[in-house]
């Protein structure tokens, strides 16, 4: 069985962008979706009706198609746990926005291609590692900057133009969508908009 999963955080958003991307990928790869699941709920919780029904339905040999990795969740720990759940059951996850994670772990005969499964595991762990390093770096630099300002007697308010701002702006300039920017920079989507506006990019 082949499933698709889409998620938006609020009723003010719609699934169109994700649906269109999934339809295009399926058309390009001659794939037909058997069942589609969706949720309108924050990725911070895994108590999602559509997502849980999909997890219960999916078995070894099935494929789940999502547009972005953060459709699984909002933090790396949660995403890693969910990824492991599917990986342990030999359920293939296709992440359209990440070509190296869009490869099928099954060969033409339906058998598991261990080389592809291993490659996807390496790519996924590398993404987790790089994201965590980036967050730690941003946190450390912000802390150091605040300490320096405090030592100079500067009144501290909410910091702006930090390394987080720089990361968000650089990712935006590279063409990354705002959901992924929020995910990699470790901020919320509203914060991404605020940072882009503050830096005159919107």
Short mmCIF file of C-alpha atoms in Angstrom, two decimals:
data_model
loop_
_atom_site.label_atom_id
_atom_site.label_comp_id
_atom_site.label_asym_id
_atom_site.label_seq_id
_atom_site.Cartn_x
_atom_site.Cartn_y
_atom_site.Cartn_z
CA UNK A 1 0.00 0.00 0.00
CA UNK A 2 1.09 3.55 -0.69
CA UNK A 3 -0.03 6.30 1.67
CA UNK A 4 0.36 10.05 1.60
CA UNK A 5 0.36 12.27 4.66
CA UNK A 6 -0.12 16.01 4.87
CA UNK A 7 -0.31 18.27 7.89
CA UNK A 8 -0.94 21.94 8.57
CA UNK A 9 -0.82 23.59 11.96
CA UNK A 10 -3.96 25.75 11.86
CA UNK A 11 -7.26 26.15 10.02
CA UNK A 12 -5.86 29.29 8.41
CA UNK A 13 -3.52 27.11 6.35
CA UNK A 14 -4.41 24.63 3.61
CA UNK A 15 -2.94 21.46 2.17
CA UNK A 16 -2.72 22.71 -1.42
CA UNK A 17 1.08 23.18 -1.53
CA UNK A 18 1.71 19.72 -0.08
CA UNK A 19 -0.99 18.04 -2.18
CA UNK A 20 0.33 19.53 -5.41
CA UNK A 21 3.90 18.48 -4.64
CA UNK A 22 2.80 14.92 -3.84
CA UNK A 23 0.65 14.69 -7.00
CA UNK A 24 3.55 15.89 -9.14
CA UNK A 25 5.99 13.44 -7.56
CA UNK A 26 3.55 10.57 -8.07
CA UNK A 27 3.00 11.52 -11.71
CA UNK A 28 6.75 11.79 -12.34
CA UNK A 29 7.39 8.41 -10.71
CA UNK A 30 4.31 6.57 -12.00
CA UNK A 31 2.98 6.04 -8.47
CA UNK A 32 -0.65 5.93 -7.32
CA UNK A 33 -1.73 6.77 -3.79
CA UNK A 34 -3.97 4.16 -2.19
CA UNK A 35 -5.00 6.14 0.89
CA UNK A 36 -4.36 9.75 1.93
CA UNK A 37 -4.26 10.95 5.52
CA UNK A 38 -4.14 14.51 6.83
CA UNK A 39 -4.23 16.49 10.05
CA UNK A 40 -4.79 20.09 11.08
CA UNK A 41 -2.76 20.24 14.25
CA UNK A 42 0.64 21.36 15.49
CA UNK A 43 3.58 19.07 14.86
CA UNK A 44 4.55 19.37 18.52
CA UNK A 45 2.12 16.61 19.41
CA UNK A 46 1.96 13.10 18.01
CA UNK A 47 -1.60 12.63 19.22
CA UNK A 48 -2.92 13.21 15.70
CA UNK A 49 -5.90 11.30 14.42
CA UNK A 50 -4.88 11.00 10.77
CA UNK A 51 -1.26 10.26 11.58
CA UNK A 52 -2.13 7.59 14.15
CA UNK A 53 -4.57 5.90 11.75
CA UNK A 54 -1.84 5.81 9.12
CA UNK A 55 0.65 4.30 11.58
CA UNK A 56 -1.83 1.61 12.49
CA UNK A 57 -2.52 0.80 8.83
CA UNK A 58 1.07 0.79 7.52
CA UNK A 59 2.95 -2.51 7.51
CA UNK A 60 6.24 -3.82 6.16
CA UNK A 61 6.43 -3.23 2.40
CA UNK A 62 4.27 -0.10 2.47
CA UNK A 63 5.36 3.39 1.49
CA UNK A 64 4.48 6.73 3.08
CA UNK A 65 4.92 9.90 1.03
CA UNK A 66 5.36 13.31 2.67
CA UNK A 67 6.49 16.62 1.23
CA UNK A 68 8.76 17.72 4.04
CA UNK A 69 10.49 15.93 6.87
CA UNK A 70 8.88 18.18 9.47
CA UNK A 71 5.45 16.82 8.56
CA UNK A 72 6.43 14.01 10.95
CA UNK A 73 7.01 16.45 13.82
CA UNK A 74 8.51 19.72 14.98
CA UNK A 75 11.64 18.66 16.83
CA UNK A 76 14.49 16.34 15.95
CA UNK A 77 14.00 14.01 18.90
CA UNK A 78 10.40 13.36 17.95
CA UNK A 79 11.19 12.99 14.26
CA UNK A 80 14.03 10.56 15.00
CA UNK A 81 11.69 8.44 17.10
CA UNK A 82 9.05 8.35 14.38
CA UNK A 83 11.62 7.63 11.67
CA UNK A 84 12.97 4.72 13.72
CA UNK A 85 9.45 3.35 14.17
CA UNK A 86 8.91 3.15 10.41
CA UNK A 87 12.47 2.05 9.68
CA UNK A 88 12.26 -0.84 12.14
CA UNK A 89 9.10 -2.04 10.41
CA UNK A 90 10.69 -1.70 6.94
CA UNK A 91 8.13 0.92 5.95
CA UNK A 92 9.55 3.20 3.28
CA UNK A 93 9.30 6.95 3.84
CA UNK A 94 9.56 9.22 0.81
CA UNK A 95 10.46 12.84 1.58
CA UNK A 96 9.85 14.74 -1.64
CA UNK A 97 11.84 17.85 -0.73
CA UNK A 98 14.94 15.76 0.03
CA UNK A 99 15.95 13.72 -3.05
CA UNK A 100 18.25 11.42 -1.08
CA UNK A 101 15.32 10.54 1.20
CA UNK A 102 12.90 10.01 -1.68
CA UNK A 103 14.46 6.78 -2.88
CA UNK A 104 12.52 3.56 -2.32
CA UNK A 105 14.05 0.96 -0.05
CA UNK A 106 12.48 -1.80 -2.15
CA UNK A 107 13.78 -3.19 -5.44
CA UNK A 108 11.59 -4.04 -8.45
CA UNK A 109 10.79 -7.44 -6.93
CA UNK A 110 9.59 -5.90 -3.68
CA UNK A 111 12.64 -6.97 -1.68
CA UNK A 112 14.44 -4.59 0.67
CA UNK A 113 17.51 -2.97 -0.87
CA UNK A 114 19.83 -2.85 2.14
CA UNK A 115 22.20 -0.44 0.40
CA UNK A 116 19.46 2.15 -0.13
CA UNK A 117 18.11 1.62 3.38
CA UNK A 118 21.60 2.12 4.80
CA UNK A 119 22.17 5.24 2.67
CA UNK A 120 18.90 6.79 3.80
CA UNK A 121 19.79 6.07 7.43
CA UNK A 122 23.14 7.84 7.00
CA UNK A 123 21.54 10.85 5.30
CA UNK A 124 18.88 11.10 8.00
CA UNK A 125 21.39 10.90 10.86
CA UNK A 126 23.57 13.50 9.12
CA UNK A 127 20.61 15.87 8.88
CA UNK A 128 19.89 15.37 12.58
CA UNK A 129 23.53 15.92 13.50
CA UNK A 130 23.91 19.09 11.42
CA UNK A 131 20.66 20.56 12.72
CA UNK A 132 21.66 19.93 16.32
CA UNK A 133 25.11 21.47 15.75
CA UNK A 134 23.50 24.55 14.20
CA UNK A 135 21.13 24.97 17.11
CA UNK A 136 23.92 24.56 19.67
CA UNK A 137 26.09 27.05 17.80
CA UNK A 138 23.30 29.61 17.63
CA UNK A 139 22.50 29.13 21.31
CA UNK A 140 26.16 29.44 22.36
CA UNK A 141 26.80 32.56 20.30
CA UNK A 142 23.63 34.23 21.52
CA UNK A 143 24.58 33.44 25.12
CA UNK A 144 28.09 34.80 24.62
CA UNK A 145 26.74 37.97 23.06
CA UNK A 146 24.30 38.52 25.92
CA UNK A 147 27.05 37.99 28.49
CA UNK A 148 29.29 40.50 26.72
CA UNK A 149 26.48 43.06 26.57
CA UNK A 150 25.71 42.54 30.25
CA UNK A 151 29.38 43.00 31.15
CA UNK A 152 29.38 46.31 29.28
CA UNK A 153 26.34 47.46 31.21
CA UNK A 154 24.05 47.38 28.22
CA UNK A 155 20.39 46.98 29.10
CA UNK A 156 19.24 43.66 27.79
CA UNK A 157 16.01 43.16 25.94
CA UNK A 158 14.97 40.54 23.46
CA UNK A 159 18.06 40.02 21.27
CA UNK A 160 17.87 40.79 17.58
CA UNK A 161 20.23 40.33 14.65
CA UNK A 162 21.67 37.21 16.26
CA UNK A 163 23.18 34.17 14.57
CA UNK A 164 19.65 32.81 14.34
CA UNK A 165 18.72 35.81 12.19
CA UNK A 166 21.72 35.12 10.00
CA UNK A 167 20.83 31.45 9.61
CA UNK A 168 17.20 32.23 8.74
CA UNK A 169 18.17 34.86 6.18
CA UNK A 170 20.78 32.64 4.55
CA UNK A 171 18.38 29.72 4.24
CA UNK A 172 15.70 32.02 2.82
CA UNK A 173 18.17 33.37 0.27
CA UNK A 174 18.91 29.79 -0.78
CA UNK A 175 15.25 29.33 -1.61
CA UNK A 176 14.27 27.11 1.33
CA UNK A 177 10.60 27.30 2.29
CA UNK A 178 9.62 28.86 5.60
CA UNK A 179 8.55 25.60 7.24
CA UNK A 180 11.95 24.04 6.60
CA UNK A 181 13.73 27.23 7.67
CA UNK A 182 11.86 27.12 10.98
CA UNK A 183 12.74 23.46 11.38
CA UNK A 184 16.48 23.82 10.71
CA UNK A 185 16.90 27.10 12.60
CA UNK A 186 15.00 25.80 15.61
CA UNK A 187 12.38 28.57 15.61
CA UNK A 188 8.66 28.78 14.90
CA UNK A 189 7.17 29.83 11.55
CA UNK A 190 5.93 33.15 13.05
CA UNK A 191 9.50 33.83 14.22
CA UNK A 192 10.76 33.18 10.68
CA UNK A 193 8.35 35.81 9.34
CA UNK A 194 9.40 38.25 12.06
CA UNK A 195 13.10 37.78 11.31
CA UNK A 196 12.61 38.12 7.54
CA UNK A 197 10.57 41.30 8.02
CA UNK A 198 13.12 42.69 10.45
CA UNK A 199 15.82 42.14 7.85
CA UNK A 200 13.68 43.64 5.07
CA UNK A 201 13.35 40.37 3.15
CA UNK A 202 9.55 40.44 3.16
#
